[in-house]
């Protein structure tokens, strides 16, 4: 390892108050269970240490990214240079702001797991979050990807988002932001720190019923297997899963990566798949669907890092 490269990591450890893992396999931090090492994975607990860390990395021209629960990314087997942040502590906390007669206002750190917010809202009688049942990941990751289902998306109850950008932090009204189908206005240099939601007061038994119905709607999706959810966005013409099935790709495999036999828009890691296997299988699916169905699928899952061989349309985002 060259000196310049070790120096920034030591400098980071000396200056920034947070837990750090060096050369941490990202396979441990992604739902697909693949991905090489991050040079440095930092668990930042508050806005101050995160801001300080970014100042330091930017001054050293070191790349960085924010990782949620890794449920919508495919990380290269070669791993990632630079630093990766996970948001924990205050940045993954939950605070009741107001328990009014009609609404419950809640503020959550972007690193909070979706399931924690859903469980809390059920107890408190805060409705409206049922569209998010079954979506793994963090609040920050969900806002960045505008996660949702046919029942609605995370932005439906979102009031404000707290964002760190170019060294300054501010609250932004959600209705001033342009969210779309699985996309948000947030780029890779903006970090979502927290969000405020307004939930309609609802009796818990009704919420529980809505959660059950939402769970039921997901019955045809693979569970307890490694995946990143739907690999492709649905094209305007309908369901990517149906197109992939009609193109004959259900059950297709590459190494230990397989197009799920249950839901064809899920690429699963049966155990021991590489990121390369998964990417190549997804590229076969894209080609076959284009040839047989005349539809060009767009990936929903983000690629992180470099993928070889080059020239396969594998630009990382
Ligand atoms: P990650 O995958 O870690 O990151 C995704 C993107 O968000 C990256 O660009 C990352 O840099 C960015 N990001 C993360 N945190 C922040 C932050 N604080 N600030 C700025 N950027 C940030 N998705 C759906 O929409 N609907 C579904 O029904 C659904 N079902 C799924 C089912 C399964 C079994 C799985 C594995 C995935 C599913 N997904 C679904 C995909 C995924 O769970 C969502 O996209 C999720 O919201 C991603 O959150 P994450 O924290 O895991 O983000
Ligand atoms: N279908 C098939 N074959 C398959 C899969 C689906 O024919 O292999 C058919 C189903 O029978 C159904 C239709 O396609 O008639 C739609 O399927 P489904 O209800 O499973 O919904 P989807 O469009 O495949 C979308 C989201 C999911 C979300 C569900 C539930 C996308 C890309 N996918 O799936 O989100 O959970 O609706 O609302 O928008 C994700 O984004 O990661 C994700 C899982």
mmCIF file of C-alpha atoms in Angstrom, residues 17-128:
data_model
loop_
_atom_site.group_PDB
_atom_site.id
_atom_site.type_symbol
_atom_site.label_atom_id
_atom_site.label_comp_id
_atom_site.label_asym_id
_atom_site.label_seq_id
_atom_site.Cartn_x
_atom_site.Cartn_y
_atom_site.Cartn_z
ATOM 1 C CA UNK A 17 -14.445 10.922 16.512
ATOM 2 C CA UNK A 18 -16.179 7.790 15.264
ATOM 3 C CA UNK A 19 -15.834 4.034 14.987
ATOM 4 C CA UNK A 20 -13.884 3.000 11.929
ATOM 5 C CA UNK A 21 -13.333 -0.344 10.179
ATOM 6 C CA UNK A 22 -10.457 -0.635 7.726
ATOM 7 C CA UNK A 23 -10.635 -2.877 4.663
ATOM 8 C CA UNK A 24 -14.131 -3.928 5.643
ATOM 9 C CA UNK A 25 -15.816 -6.404 3.253
ATOM 10 C CA UNK A 26 -18.955 -4.723 1.974
ATOM 11 C CA UNK A 27 -20.497 -8.136 1.364
ATOM 12 C CA UNK A 28 -21.257 -7.941 5.103
ATOM 13 C CA UNK A 29 -23.146 -4.682 4.611
ATOM 14 C CA UNK A 30 -25.273 -5.388 1.541
ATOM 15 C CA UNK A 31 -28.399 -7.504 1.223
ATOM 16 C CA UNK A 32 -27.026 -9.200 -1.905
ATOM 17 C CA UNK A 33 -24.093 -10.325 0.237
ATOM 18 C CA UNK A 34 -21.486 -9.465 -2.363
ATOM 19 C CA UNK A 35 -18.879 -6.756 -2.697
ATOM 20 C CA UNK A 36 -15.203 -6.301 -1.931
ATOM 21 C CA UNK A 37 -13.682 -4.196 0.803
ATOM 22 C CA UNK A 38 -14.170 -0.550 1.615
ATOM 23 C CA UNK A 39 -10.833 1.062 2.449
ATOM 24 C CA UNK A 40 -12.490 2.768 5.362
ATOM 25 C CA UNK A 41 -15.983 2.348 6.759
ATOM 26 C CA UNK A 42 -16.929 5.001 9.309
ATOM 27 C CA UNK A 43 -19.901 4.884 11.666
ATOM 28 C CA UNK A 44 -20.609 8.561 12.281
ATOM 29 C CA UNK A 45 -22.863 9.350 15.224
ATOM 30 C CA UNK A 46 -23.638 13.014 14.841
ATOM 31 C CA UNK A 47 -23.682 15.909 12.413
ATOM 32 C CA UNK A 48 -20.520 17.452 13.830
ATOM 33 C CA UNK A 49 -18.299 14.415 13.281
ATOM 34 C CA UNK A 50 -19.823 13.767 9.859
ATOM 35 C CA UNK A 51 -19.235 17.379 8.769
ATOM 36 C CA UNK A 52 -15.689 17.278 10.114
ATOM 37 C CA UNK A 53 -15.036 13.975 8.328
ATOM 38 C CA UNK A 54 -16.268 15.394 5.017
ATOM 39 C CA UNK A 55 -14.121 18.501 5.406
ATOM 40 C CA UNK A 56 -11.105 16.305 6.004
ATOM 41 C CA UNK A 57 -11.784 13.929 3.085
ATOM 42 C CA UNK A 58 -12.553 16.769 0.685
ATOM 43 C CA UNK A 59 -9.312 18.517 1.663
ATOM 44 C CA UNK A 60 -7.450 15.304 0.815
ATOM 45 C CA UNK A 61 -9.426 14.752 -2.414
ATOM 46 C CA UNK A 62 -10.625 11.385 -1.132
ATOM 47 C CA UNK A 63 -13.902 10.046 -2.493
ATOM 48 C CA UNK A 64 -16.726 9.170 -0.148
ATOM 49 C CA UNK A 65 -20.205 7.690 -0.228
ATOM 50 C CA UNK A 66 -23.063 7.132 2.184
ATOM 51 C CA UNK A 67 -24.293 3.612 2.723
ATOM 52 C CA UNK A 68 -27.695 2.785 4.170
ATOM 53 C CA UNK A 69 -28.438 -0.886 4.697
ATOM 54 C CA UNK A 70 -27.067 -1.752 1.269
ATOM 55 C CA UNK A 71 -30.413 -3.064 0.012
ATOM 56 C CA UNK A 72 -30.388 -1.318 -3.359
ATOM 57 C CA UNK A 73 -26.746 -1.528 -4.421
ATOM 58 C CA UNK A 74 -24.398 -3.959 -6.141
ATOM 59 C CA UNK A 75 -20.827 -3.416 -4.977
ATOM 60 C CA UNK A 76 -17.949 -4.519 -7.193
ATOM 61 C CA UNK A 77 -15.875 -7.522 -6.124
ATOM 62 C CA UNK A 78 -12.853 -5.202 -6.285
ATOM 63 C CA UNK A 79 -14.292 -3.109 -3.472
ATOM 64 C CA UNK A 80 -14.178 0.645 -3.182
ATOM 65 C CA UNK A 81 -11.471 3.218 -2.771
ATOM 66 C CA UNK A 82 -12.168 6.101 -0.425
ATOM 67 C CA UNK A 83 -14.428 6.256 2.585
ATOM 68 C CA UNK A 84 -17.913 4.898 3.214
ATOM 69 C CA UNK A 85 -20.207 6.334 5.881
ATOM 70 C CA UNK A 86 -22.888 4.619 7.878
ATOM 71 C CA UNK A 87 -25.124 6.896 9.939
ATOM 72 C CA UNK A 88 -25.618 5.779 13.529
ATOM 73 C CA UNK A 89 -26.230 7.249 17.013
ATOM 74 C CA UNK A 90 -28.075 10.583 16.786
ATOM 75 C CA UNK A 91 -28.148 10.152 13.025
ATOM 76 C CA UNK A 92 -30.302 7.046 13.459
ATOM 77 C CA UNK A 93 -32.511 8.273 16.279
ATOM 78 C CA UNK A 94 -36.250 8.864 16.502
ATOM 79 C CA UNK A 95 -37.905 11.818 18.213
ATOM 80 C CA UNK A 96 -41.604 12.477 18.757
ATOM 81 C CA UNK A 97 -42.195 16.148 17.905
ATOM 82 C CA UNK A 98 -45.911 16.451 18.514
ATOM 83 C CA UNK A 99 -48.750 14.098 19.378
ATOM 84 C CA UNK A 100 -51.721 16.203 18.312
ATOM 85 C CA UNK A 101 -55.398 15.286 18.042
ATOM 86 C CA UNK A 102 -55.247 14.571 14.319
ATOM 87 C CA UNK A 103 -51.583 14.085 13.537
ATOM 88 C CA UNK A 104 -48.376 12.713 14.964
ATOM 89 C CA UNK A 105 -45.220 14.547 13.948
ATOM 90 C CA UNK A 106 -42.037 12.563 14.161
ATOM 91 C CA UNK A 107 -38.403 13.273 13.335
ATOM 92 C CA UNK A 108 -36.066 10.438 12.431
ATOM 93 C CA UNK A 109 -32.354 10.216 11.696
ATOM 94 C CA UNK A 110 -31.589 9.094 8.157
ATOM 95 C CA UNK A 111 -29.698 6.060 9.430
ATOM 96 C CA UNK A 112 -32.780 4.631 11.162
ATOM 97 C CA UNK A 113 -34.002 1.318 9.744
ATOM 98 C CA UNK A 114 -37.416 1.506 8.076
ATOM 99 C CA UNK A 115 -38.721 -1.355 10.225
ATOM 100 C CA UNK A 116 -38.017 0.652 13.393
ATOM 101 C CA UNK A 117 -40.134 3.569 12.205
ATOM 102 C CA UNK A 118 -42.964 1.234 11.173
ATOM 103 C CA UNK A 119 -42.941 -0.581 14.527
ATOM 104 C CA UNK A 120 -42.934 2.742 16.385
ATOM 105 C CA UNK A 121 -45.785 4.188 14.321
ATOM 106 C CA UNK A 122 -47.898 1.118 15.011
ATOM 107 C CA UNK A 123 -47.448 1.563 18.757
ATOM 108 C CA UNK A 124 -48.114 5.302 18.631
ATOM 109 C CA UNK A 125 -51.133 5.118 16.342
ATOM 110 C CA UNK A 126 -49.469 6.936 13.446
ATOM 111 C CA UNK A 127 -50.969 5.715 10.179
ATOM 112 C CA UNK A 128 -50.068 6.130 6.535
#
